Short mmCIF file of C-alpha atoms (C1' of nucleotides) in Angstrom, two decimals:
data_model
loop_
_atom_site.label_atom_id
_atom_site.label_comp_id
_atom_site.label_asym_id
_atom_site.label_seq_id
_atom_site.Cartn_x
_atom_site.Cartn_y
_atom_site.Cartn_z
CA UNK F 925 25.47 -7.34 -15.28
CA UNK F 926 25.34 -9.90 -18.27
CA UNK F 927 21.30 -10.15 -17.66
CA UNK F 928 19.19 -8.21 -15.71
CA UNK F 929 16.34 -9.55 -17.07
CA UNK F 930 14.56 -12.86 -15.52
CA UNK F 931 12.93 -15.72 -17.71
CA UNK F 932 9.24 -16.39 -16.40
CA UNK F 933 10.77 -19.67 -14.95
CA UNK F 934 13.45 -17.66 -13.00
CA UNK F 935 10.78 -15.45 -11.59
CA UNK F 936 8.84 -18.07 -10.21
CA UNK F 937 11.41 -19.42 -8.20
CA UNK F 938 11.88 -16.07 -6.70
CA UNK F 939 8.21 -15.49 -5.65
CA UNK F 940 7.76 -18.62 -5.08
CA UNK F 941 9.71 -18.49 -1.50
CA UNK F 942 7.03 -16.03 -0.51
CA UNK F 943 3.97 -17.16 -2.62
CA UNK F 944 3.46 -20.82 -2.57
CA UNK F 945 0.39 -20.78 -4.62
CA UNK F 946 2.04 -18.98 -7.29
CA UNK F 947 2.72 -20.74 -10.97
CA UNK F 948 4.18 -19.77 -14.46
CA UNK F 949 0.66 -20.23 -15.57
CA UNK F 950 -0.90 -17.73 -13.10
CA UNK F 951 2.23 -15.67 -14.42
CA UNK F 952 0.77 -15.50 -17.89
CA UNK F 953 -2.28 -15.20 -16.57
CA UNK F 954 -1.47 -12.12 -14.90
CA UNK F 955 -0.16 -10.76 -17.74
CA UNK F 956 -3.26 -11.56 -20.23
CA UNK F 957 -5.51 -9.62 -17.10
CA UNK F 958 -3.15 -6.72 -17.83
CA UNK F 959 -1.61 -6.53 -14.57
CA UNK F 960 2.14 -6.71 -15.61
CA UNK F 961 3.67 -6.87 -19.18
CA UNK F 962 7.05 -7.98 -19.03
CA UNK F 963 9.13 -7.14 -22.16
CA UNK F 964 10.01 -9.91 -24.85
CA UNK F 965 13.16 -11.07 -25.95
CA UNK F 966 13.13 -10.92 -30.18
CA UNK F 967 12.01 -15.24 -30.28
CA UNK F 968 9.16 -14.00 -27.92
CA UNK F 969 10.23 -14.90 -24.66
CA UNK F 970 9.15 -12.68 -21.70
CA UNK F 971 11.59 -10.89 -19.77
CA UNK F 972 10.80 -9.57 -16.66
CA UNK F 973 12.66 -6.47 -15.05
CA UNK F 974 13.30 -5.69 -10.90
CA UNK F 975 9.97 -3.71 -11.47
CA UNK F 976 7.69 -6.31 -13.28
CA UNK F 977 8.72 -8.88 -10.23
CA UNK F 978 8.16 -6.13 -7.91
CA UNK F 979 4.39 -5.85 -9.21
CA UNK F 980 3.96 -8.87 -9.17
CA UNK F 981 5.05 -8.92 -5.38
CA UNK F 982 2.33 -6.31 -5.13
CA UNK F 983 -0.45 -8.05 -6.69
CA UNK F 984 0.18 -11.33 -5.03
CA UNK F 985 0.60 -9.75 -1.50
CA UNK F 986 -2.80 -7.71 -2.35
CA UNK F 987 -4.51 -10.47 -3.18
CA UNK F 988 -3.70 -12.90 -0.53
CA UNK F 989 -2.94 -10.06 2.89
CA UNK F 990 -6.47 -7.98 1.05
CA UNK F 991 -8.66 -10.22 -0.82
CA UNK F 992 -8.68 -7.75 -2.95
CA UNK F 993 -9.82 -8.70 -6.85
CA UNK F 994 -7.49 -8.13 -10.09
CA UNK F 995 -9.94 -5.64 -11.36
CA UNK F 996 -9.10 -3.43 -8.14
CA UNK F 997 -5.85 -4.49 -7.41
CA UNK F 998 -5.49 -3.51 -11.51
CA UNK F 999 -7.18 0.01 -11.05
CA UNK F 1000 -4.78 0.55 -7.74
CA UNK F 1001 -1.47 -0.19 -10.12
CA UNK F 1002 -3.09 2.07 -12.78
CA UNK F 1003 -3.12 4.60 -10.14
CA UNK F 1004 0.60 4.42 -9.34
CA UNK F 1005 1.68 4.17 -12.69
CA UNK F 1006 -0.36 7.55 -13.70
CA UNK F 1007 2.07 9.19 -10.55
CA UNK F 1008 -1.04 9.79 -8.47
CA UNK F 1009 0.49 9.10 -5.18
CA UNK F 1010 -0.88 7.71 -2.14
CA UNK F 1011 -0.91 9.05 1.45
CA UNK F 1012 -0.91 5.97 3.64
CA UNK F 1013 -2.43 2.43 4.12
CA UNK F 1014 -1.73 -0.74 2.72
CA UNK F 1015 0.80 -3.46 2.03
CA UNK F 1016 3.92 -2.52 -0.29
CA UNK F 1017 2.03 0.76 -1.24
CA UNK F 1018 -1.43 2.37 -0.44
CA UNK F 1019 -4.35 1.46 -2.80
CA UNK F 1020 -5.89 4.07 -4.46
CA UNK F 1021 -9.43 4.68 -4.02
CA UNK F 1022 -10.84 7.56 -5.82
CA UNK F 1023 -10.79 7.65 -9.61
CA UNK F 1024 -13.94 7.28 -12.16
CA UNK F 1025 -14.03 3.97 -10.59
CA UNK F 1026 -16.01 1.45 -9.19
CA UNK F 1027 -17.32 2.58 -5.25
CA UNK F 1028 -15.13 2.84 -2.42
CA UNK F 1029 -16.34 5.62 0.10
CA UNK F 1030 -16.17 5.01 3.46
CA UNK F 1031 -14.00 7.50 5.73
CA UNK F 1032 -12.34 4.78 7.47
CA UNK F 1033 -9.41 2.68 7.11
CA UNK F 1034 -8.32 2.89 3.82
CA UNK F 1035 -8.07 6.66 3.81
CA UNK F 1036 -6.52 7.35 0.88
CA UNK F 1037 -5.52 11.00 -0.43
CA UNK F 1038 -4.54 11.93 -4.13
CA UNK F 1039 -2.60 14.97 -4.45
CA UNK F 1040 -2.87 16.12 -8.21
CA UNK F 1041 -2.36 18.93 -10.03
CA UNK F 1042 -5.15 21.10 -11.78
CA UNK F 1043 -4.87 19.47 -14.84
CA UNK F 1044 -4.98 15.78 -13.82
CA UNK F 1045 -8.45 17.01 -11.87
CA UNK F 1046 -10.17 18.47 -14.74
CA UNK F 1047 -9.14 15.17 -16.81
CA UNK F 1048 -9.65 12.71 -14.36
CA UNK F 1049 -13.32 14.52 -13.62
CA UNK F 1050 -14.03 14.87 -16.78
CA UNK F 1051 -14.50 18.96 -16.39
CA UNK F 1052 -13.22 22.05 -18.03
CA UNK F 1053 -10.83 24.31 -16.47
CA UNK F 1054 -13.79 26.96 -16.84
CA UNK F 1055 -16.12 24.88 -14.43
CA UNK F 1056 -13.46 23.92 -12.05
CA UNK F 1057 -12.43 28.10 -11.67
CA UNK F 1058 -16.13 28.28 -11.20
CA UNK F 1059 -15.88 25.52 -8.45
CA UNK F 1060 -13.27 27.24 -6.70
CA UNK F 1061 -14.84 30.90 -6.67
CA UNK F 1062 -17.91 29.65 -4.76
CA UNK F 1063 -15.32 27.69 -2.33
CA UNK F 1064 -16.61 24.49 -3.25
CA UNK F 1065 -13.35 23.06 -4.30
CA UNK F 1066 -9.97 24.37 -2.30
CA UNK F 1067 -6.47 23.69 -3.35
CA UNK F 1068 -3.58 22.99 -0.95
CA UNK F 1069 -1.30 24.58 -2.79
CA UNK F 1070 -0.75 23.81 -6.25
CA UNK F 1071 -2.63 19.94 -5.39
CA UNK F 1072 -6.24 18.61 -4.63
CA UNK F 1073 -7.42 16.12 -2.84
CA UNK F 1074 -9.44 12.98 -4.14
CA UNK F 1075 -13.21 14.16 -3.32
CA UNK F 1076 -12.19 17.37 -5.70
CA UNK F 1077 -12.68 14.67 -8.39
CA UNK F 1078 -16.52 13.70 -7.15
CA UNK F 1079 -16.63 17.17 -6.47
CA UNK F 1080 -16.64 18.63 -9.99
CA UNK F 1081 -18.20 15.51 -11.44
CA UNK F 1082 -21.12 15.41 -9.72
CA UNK F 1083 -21.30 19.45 -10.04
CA UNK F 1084 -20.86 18.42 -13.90
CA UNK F 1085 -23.84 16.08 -14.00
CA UNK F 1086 -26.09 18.65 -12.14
CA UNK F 1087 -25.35 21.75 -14.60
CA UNK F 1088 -26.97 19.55 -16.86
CA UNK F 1089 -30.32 19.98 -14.51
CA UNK F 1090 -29.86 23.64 -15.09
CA UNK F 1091 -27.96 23.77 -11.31
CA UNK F 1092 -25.26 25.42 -11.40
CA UNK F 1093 -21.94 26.08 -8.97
CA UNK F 1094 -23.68 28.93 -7.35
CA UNK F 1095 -26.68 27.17 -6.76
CA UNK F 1096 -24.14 24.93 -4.34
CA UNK F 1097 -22.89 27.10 -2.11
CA UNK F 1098 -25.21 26.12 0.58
CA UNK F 1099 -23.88 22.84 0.30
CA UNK F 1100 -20.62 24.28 1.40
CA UNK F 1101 -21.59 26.27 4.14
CA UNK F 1102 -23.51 23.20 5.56
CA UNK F 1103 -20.75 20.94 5.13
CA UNK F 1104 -18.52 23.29 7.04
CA UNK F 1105 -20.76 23.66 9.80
CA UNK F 1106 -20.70 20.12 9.79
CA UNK F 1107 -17.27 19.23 9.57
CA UNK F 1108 -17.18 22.32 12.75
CA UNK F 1109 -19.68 20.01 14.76
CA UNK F 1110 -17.57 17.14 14.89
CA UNK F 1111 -14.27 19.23 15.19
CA UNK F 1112 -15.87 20.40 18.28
CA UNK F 1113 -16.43 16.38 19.46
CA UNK F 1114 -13.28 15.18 18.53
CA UNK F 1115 -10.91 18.28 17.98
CA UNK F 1116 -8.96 19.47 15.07
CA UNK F 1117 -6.92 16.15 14.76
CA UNK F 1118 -8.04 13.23 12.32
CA UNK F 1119 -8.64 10.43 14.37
CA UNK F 1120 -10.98 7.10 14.22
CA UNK F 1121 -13.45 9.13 16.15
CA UNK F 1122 -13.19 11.94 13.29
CA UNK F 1123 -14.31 9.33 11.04
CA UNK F 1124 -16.84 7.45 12.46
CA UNK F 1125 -18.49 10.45 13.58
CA UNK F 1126 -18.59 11.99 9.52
CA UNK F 1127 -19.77 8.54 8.95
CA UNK F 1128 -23.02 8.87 11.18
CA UNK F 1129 -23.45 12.57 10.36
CA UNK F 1130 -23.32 11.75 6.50
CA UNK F 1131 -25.97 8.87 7.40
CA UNK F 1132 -27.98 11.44 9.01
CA UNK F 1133 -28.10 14.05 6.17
CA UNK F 1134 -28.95 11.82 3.26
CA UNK F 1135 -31.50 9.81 5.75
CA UNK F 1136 -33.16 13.22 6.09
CA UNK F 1137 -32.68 14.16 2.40
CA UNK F 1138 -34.58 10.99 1.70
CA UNK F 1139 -37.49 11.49 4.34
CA UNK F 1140 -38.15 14.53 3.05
CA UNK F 1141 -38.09 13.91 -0.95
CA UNK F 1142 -41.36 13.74 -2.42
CA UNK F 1143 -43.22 10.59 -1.65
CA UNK D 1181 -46.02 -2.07 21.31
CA UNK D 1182 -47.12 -5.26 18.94
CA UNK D 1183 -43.63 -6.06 16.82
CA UNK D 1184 -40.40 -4.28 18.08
CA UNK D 1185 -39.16 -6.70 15.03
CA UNK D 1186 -39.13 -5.95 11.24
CA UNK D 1187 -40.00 -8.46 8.62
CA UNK D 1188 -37.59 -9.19 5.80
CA UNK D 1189 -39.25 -7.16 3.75
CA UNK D 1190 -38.96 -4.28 6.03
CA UNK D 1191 -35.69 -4.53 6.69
CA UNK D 1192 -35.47 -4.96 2.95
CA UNK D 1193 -36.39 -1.42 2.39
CA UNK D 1194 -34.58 -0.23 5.21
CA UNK D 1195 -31.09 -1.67 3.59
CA UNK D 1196 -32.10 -0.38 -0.01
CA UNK D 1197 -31.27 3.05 1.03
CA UNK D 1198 -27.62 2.54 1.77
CA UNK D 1199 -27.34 -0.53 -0.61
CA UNK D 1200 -28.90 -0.66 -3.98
CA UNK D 1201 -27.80 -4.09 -4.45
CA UNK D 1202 -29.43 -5.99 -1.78
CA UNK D 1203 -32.39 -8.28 -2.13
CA UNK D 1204 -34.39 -10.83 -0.10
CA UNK D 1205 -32.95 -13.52 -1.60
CA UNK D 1206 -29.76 -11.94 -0.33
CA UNK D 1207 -30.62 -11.57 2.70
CA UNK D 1208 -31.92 -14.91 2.93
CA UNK D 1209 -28.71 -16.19 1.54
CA UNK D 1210 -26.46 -14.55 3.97
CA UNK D 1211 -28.40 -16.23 6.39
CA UNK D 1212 -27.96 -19.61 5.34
CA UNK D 1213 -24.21 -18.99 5.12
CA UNK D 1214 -24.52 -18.24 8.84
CA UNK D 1215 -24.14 -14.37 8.58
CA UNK D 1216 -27.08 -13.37 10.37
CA UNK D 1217 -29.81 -15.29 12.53
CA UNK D 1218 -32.23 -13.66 12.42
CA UNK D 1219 -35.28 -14.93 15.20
CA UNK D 1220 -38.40 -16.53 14.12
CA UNK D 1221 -42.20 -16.40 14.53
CA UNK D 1222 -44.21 -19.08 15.59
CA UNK D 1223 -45.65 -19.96 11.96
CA UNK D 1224 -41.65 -19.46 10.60
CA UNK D 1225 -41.25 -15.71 9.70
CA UNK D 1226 -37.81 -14.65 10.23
CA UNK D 1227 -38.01 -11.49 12.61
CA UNK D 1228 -34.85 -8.96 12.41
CA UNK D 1229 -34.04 -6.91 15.69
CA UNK D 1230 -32.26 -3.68 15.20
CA UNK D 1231 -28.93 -5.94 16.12
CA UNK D 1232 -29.77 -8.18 13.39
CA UNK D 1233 -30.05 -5.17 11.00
CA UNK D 1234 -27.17 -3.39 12.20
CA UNK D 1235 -24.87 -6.92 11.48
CA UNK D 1236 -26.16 -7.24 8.02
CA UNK D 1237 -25.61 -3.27 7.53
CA UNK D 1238 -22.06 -4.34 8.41
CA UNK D 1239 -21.35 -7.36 6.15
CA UNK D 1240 -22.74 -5.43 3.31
CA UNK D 1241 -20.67 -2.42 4.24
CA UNK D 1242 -17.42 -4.97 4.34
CA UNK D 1243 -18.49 -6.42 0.78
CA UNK D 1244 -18.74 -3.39 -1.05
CA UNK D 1245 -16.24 -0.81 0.30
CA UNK D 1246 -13.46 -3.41 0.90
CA UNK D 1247 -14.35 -6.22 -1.03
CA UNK D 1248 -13.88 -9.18 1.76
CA UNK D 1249 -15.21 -12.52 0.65
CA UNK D 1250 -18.11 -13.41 2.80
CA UNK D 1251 -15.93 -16.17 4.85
CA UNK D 1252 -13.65 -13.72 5.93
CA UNK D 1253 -16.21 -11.19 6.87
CA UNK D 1254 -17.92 -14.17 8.86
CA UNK D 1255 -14.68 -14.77 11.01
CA UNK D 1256 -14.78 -10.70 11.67
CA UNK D 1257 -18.21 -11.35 13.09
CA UNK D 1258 -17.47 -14.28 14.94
CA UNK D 1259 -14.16 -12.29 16.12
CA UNK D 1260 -17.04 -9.57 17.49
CA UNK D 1261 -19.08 -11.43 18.71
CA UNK D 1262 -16.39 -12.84 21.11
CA UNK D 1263 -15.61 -9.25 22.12
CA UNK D 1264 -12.69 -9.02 20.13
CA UNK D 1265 -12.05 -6.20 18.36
CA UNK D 1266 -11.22 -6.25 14.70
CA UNK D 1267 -7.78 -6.15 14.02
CA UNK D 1268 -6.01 -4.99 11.02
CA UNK D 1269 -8.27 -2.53 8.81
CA UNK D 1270 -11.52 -3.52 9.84
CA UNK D 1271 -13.82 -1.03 9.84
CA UNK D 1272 -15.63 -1.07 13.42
CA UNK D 1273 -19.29 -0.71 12.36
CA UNK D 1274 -19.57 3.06 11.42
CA UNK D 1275 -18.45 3.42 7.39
CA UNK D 1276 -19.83 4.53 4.30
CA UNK D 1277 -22.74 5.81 3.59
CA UNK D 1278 -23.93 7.14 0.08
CA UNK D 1279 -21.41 5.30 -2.50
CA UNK D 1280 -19.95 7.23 -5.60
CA UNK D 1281 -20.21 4.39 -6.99
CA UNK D 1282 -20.85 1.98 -10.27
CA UNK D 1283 -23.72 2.74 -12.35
CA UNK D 1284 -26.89 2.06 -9.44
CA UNK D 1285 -26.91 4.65 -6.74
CA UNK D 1286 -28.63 4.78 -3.51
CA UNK D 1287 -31.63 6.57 -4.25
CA UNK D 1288 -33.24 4.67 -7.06
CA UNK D 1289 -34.57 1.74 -5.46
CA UNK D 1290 -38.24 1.54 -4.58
CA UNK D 1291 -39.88 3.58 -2.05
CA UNK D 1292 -38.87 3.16 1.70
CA UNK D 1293 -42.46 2.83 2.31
CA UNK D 1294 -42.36 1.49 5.74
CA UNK D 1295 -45.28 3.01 7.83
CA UNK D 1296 -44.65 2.05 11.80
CA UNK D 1297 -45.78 3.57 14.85
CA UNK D 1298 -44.23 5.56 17.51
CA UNK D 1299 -43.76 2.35 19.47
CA UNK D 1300 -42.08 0.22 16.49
CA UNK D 1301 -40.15 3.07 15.46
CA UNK D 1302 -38.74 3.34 19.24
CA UNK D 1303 -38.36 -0.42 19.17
CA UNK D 1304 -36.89 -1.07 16.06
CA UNK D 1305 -34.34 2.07 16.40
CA UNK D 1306 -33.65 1.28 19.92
CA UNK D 1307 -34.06 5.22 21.19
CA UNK D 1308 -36.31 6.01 23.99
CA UNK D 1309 -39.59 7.91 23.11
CA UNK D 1310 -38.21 10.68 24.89
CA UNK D 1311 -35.39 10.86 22.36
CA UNK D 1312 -38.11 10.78 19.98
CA UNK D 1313 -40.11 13.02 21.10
CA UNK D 1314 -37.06 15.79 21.15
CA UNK D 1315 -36.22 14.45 17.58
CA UNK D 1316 -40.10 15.43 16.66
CA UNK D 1317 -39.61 18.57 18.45
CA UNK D 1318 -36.40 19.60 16.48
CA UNK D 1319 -38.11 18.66 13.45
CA UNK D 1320 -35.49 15.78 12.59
CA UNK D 1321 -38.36 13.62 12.42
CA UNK D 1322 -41.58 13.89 11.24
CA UNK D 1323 -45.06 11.88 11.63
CA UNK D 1324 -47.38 11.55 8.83
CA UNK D 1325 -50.04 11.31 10.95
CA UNK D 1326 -49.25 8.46 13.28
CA UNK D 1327 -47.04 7.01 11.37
CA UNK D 1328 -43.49 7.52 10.92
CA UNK D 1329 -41.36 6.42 7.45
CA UNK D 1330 -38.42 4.30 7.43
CA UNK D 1331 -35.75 6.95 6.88
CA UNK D 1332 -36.96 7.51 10.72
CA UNK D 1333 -35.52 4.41 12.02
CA UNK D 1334 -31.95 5.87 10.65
CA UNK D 1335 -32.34 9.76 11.92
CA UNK D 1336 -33.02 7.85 15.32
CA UNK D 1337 -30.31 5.54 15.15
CA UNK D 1338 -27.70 7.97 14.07
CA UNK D 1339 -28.79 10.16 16.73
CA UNK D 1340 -28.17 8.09 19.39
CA UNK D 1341 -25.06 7.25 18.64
CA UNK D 1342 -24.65 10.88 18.26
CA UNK D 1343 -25.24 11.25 21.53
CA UNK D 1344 -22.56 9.09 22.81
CA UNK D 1345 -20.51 11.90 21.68
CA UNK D 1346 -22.51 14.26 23.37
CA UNK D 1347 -24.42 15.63 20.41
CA UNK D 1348 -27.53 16.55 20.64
CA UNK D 1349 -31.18 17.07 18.86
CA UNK D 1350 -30.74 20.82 19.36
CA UNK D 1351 -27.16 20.50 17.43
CA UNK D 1352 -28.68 19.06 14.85
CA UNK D 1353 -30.89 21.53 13.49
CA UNK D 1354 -28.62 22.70 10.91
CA UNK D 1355 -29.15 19.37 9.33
CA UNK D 1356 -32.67 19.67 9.11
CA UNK D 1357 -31.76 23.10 7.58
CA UNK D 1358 -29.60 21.83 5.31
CA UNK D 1359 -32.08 18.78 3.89
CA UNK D 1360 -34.57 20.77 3.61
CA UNK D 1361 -33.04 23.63 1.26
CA UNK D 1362 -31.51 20.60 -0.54
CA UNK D 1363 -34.56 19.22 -1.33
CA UNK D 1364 -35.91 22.48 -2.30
CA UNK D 1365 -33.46 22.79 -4.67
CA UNK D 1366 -34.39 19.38 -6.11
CA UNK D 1367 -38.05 20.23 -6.16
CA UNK D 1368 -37.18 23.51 -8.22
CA UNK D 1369 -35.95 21.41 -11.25
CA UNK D 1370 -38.33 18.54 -11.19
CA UNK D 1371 -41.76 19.59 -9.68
CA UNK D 1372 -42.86 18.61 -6.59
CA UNK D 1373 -43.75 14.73 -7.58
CA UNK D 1374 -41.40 12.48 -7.00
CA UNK D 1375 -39.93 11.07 -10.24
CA UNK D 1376 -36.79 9.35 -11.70
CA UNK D 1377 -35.04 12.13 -12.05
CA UNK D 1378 -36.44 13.85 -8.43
CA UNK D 1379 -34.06 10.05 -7.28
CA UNK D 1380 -31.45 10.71 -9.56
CA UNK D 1381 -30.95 14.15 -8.30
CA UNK D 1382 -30.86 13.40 -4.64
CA UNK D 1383 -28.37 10.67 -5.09
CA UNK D 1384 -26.12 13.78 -6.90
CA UNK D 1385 -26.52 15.77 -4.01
CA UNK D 1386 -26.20 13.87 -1.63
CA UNK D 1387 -23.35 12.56 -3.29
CA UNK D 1388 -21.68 15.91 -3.22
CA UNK D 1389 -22.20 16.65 0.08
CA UNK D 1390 -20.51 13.55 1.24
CA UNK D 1391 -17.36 14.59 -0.89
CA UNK D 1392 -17.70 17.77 0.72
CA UNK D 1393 -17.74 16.59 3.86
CA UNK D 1394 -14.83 14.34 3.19
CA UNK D 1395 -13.03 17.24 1.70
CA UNK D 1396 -13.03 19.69 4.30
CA UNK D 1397 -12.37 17.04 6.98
CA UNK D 1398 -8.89 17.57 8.78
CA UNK D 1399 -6.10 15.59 7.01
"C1'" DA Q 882 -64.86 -17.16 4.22
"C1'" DC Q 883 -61.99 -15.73 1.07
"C1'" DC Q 884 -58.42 -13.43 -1.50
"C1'" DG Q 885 -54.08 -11.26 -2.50
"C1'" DG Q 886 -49.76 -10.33 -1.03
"C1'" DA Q 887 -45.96 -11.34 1.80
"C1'" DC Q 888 -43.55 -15.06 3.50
"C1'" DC Q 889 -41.64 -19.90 3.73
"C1'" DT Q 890 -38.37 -24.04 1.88
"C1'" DC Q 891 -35.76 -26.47 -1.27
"C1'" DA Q 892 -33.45 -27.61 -5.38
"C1'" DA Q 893 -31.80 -26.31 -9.62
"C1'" DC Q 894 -29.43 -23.10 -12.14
"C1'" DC Q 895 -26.34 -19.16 -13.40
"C1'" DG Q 896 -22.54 -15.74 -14.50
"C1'" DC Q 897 -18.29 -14.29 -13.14
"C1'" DT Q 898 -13.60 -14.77 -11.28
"C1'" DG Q 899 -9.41 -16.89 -11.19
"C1'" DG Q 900 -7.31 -19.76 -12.66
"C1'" DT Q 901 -5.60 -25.07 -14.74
"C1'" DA Q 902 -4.70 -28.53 -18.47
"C1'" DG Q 903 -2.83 -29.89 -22.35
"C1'" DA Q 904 -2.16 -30.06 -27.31
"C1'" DG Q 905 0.94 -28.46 -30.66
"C1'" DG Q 906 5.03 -26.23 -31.57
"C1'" DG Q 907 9.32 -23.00 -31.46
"C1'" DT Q 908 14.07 -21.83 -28.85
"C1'" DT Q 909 18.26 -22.60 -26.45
"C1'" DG Q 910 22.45 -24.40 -24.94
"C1'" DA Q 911 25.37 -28.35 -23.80
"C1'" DT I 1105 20.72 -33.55 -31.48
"C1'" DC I 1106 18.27 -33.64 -27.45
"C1'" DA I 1107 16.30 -32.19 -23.08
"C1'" DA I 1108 14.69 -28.47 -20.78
"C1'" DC I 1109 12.42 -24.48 -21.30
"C1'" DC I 1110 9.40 -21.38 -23.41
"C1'" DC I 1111 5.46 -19.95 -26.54
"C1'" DT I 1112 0.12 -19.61 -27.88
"C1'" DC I 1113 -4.39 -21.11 -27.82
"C1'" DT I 1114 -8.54 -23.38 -26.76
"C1'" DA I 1115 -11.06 -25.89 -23.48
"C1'" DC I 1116 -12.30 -26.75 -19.19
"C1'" DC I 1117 -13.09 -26.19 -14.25
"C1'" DA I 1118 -14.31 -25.12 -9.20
"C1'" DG I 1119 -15.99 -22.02 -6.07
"C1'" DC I 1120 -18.38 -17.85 -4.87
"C1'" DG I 1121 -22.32 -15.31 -4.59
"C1'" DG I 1122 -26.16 -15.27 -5.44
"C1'" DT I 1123 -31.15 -15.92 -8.59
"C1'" DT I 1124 -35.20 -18.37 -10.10
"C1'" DG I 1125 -39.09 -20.89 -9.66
"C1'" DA I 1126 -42.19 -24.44 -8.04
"C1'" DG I 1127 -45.07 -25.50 -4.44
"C1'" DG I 1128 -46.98 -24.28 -0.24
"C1'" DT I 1129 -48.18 -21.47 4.25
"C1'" DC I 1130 -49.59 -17.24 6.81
"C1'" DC I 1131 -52.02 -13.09 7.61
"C1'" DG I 1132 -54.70 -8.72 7.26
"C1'" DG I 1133 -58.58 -6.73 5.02
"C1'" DT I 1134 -63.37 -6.96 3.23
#
DNA sequence: ACCGGACCTCAACCGCTGGTAGAGGGTTGA
DNA sequence: TCAACCCTCTACCAGCGGTTGAGGTCCGGT
């Protein structure tokens, strides 16, 4: 119990048995990148906890199982730490692939589900609670219970950006009433299950929509 | 029946619409690191068959939505092209489609101004003309005169492999339906010439319906 | 026959990521 | 007091994933 804290040097034996390729410097480095900051004794020596050597565990086993880059890997651990947890997927714990963030949007593997709470929606979309009641009236955002999902976030942004065209949540509702009769299509295919199948087919059918969109745009 | 082959350039075009990002030096690149090999004309043109397309719609797909260096995504190939099938969280060859993603979007790139012929179209899609034909007849496709537009070579594609599943052009009508109000809607706010903003909007839209889609999926 | 645009190759260059190296110096404990 | 350990900071680096441009060829239209 005298020291539950690890010197930088003590924490690189540890990963080391599991990361070869690890070193103090990459430590630090880690640290100036923002993906871990260890406390600091009072002469300025880090000291890392059980949970600053468990993340880096996490980053080191993204990295090298995921090729995943530190920005990601960073935006993932910001994820966790703001509570937003998971479903399923990866190595220690599931990435996280919605947020404002950079593009991630396929229906496949990495399925990854938020749950959050009405407030964390309207902050991480950027929306008021007004526009997001609106949302929900017209049925184009649904709640499971008190939580929504991830798209609820691209949901009320992009509804966001296009009441500044003047288009406003009513104006969507034929969006939702073709999605569903999408989503019913391939529920017919594959039944009410989510399997691969599920997901490849919302893949093509998604293709198919915004390659018509795009035919017919103005030329 | 000339060239059941696109040019880089075509192909070009073709790729814009999912990936913003891509170029022909890109593609050109990827093919020097062995990604793609593509055939060649007499006088040296490279000449991309629908396969050739497909593969390079695939290593983009693995770049952007899971960030694999290109080495890795070459071993996946080479893993395919054995017959193997991708192991751990490989997506197969169906993923994303529109990205919500960093700054560019799908939609803003230069006009998919491909003109080809029934023939080409047939060829480069790899759909019979009667598929075609019943595509024209649904209204999923449309000639401009005797022409047909890139987007084509994707609404033929996707409903091929749509028919694997046993989806048909009749069952697809709603999505016809469903581009067309979209578009409308678009046209309402920016005039019917195509502009900036005409782009900007569809890539919202489209955008939304893809989250929609995604949202109302079963969990 | 000619012209412009699309295509070719090859070599040089570039920005970003993910670190490493090492100088210069403080801290700790035997 | 000394060796082992730790600190910061600046400089540098290699590889990845392309881009740029010079110089030249090919092809469809007039």
């Amino acid at each position: 119990m005298a020291r539950p804290e690890l010197s930088i040097g003590e924490v690189l034996q540890l990963l080391q048995a599991e990361f070869s390729d690890v070193t103090i410097s990459k430590i630090r480095f880690l640290e100036a990148e923002g993906l871990v900051t260890p406390a600091r004794t009072a002469s300025g020596y880090r000291k890392f906890a059980a949970a600053d050597v468990e993340r880096l565990r996490y980053v080191l086993t993204a990295q090298r199982d995921q090729y995943l880059p530190l920005k990601v890997i960073k935006e993932h651990l910001g994820a966790l730490d703001r509570g937003l947890r998971p479903a399923a997927g990866g190595p220690p714990i599931a990435p996280s692939t919605t947020d404002a963030g950079p593009a991630a949007d396929d229906f496949g593997a990495t399925g990854t589900d938020l749950s959050l709470t009405k407030a964390e929606l309207c902050a991480a979309a950027g929306v008021s609670t007004a526009l997001l009641a609106e949302l929900e009236s017209h049925g184009l955002i649904v709640a499971d219970g008190k939580h929504y999902g991830g798209d609820a976030i691209v949901v009320a942004q992009v509804a966001a950006e296009l009441s500044a065209y003047g288009i406003e949540p009513r104006h969507l509702r034929p969006f939702r009433t073709a999605a569903d009769r999408e989503v019913g299509l391939i529920e017919q295919v594959t039944g009410p299950r989510r399997t691969d199948q599920t997901q490849e087919l919302a893949a093509l059918t998604v293709r198919l929509h915004t390659a018509l969109v795009r035919s017919r745009l103005p030329r």
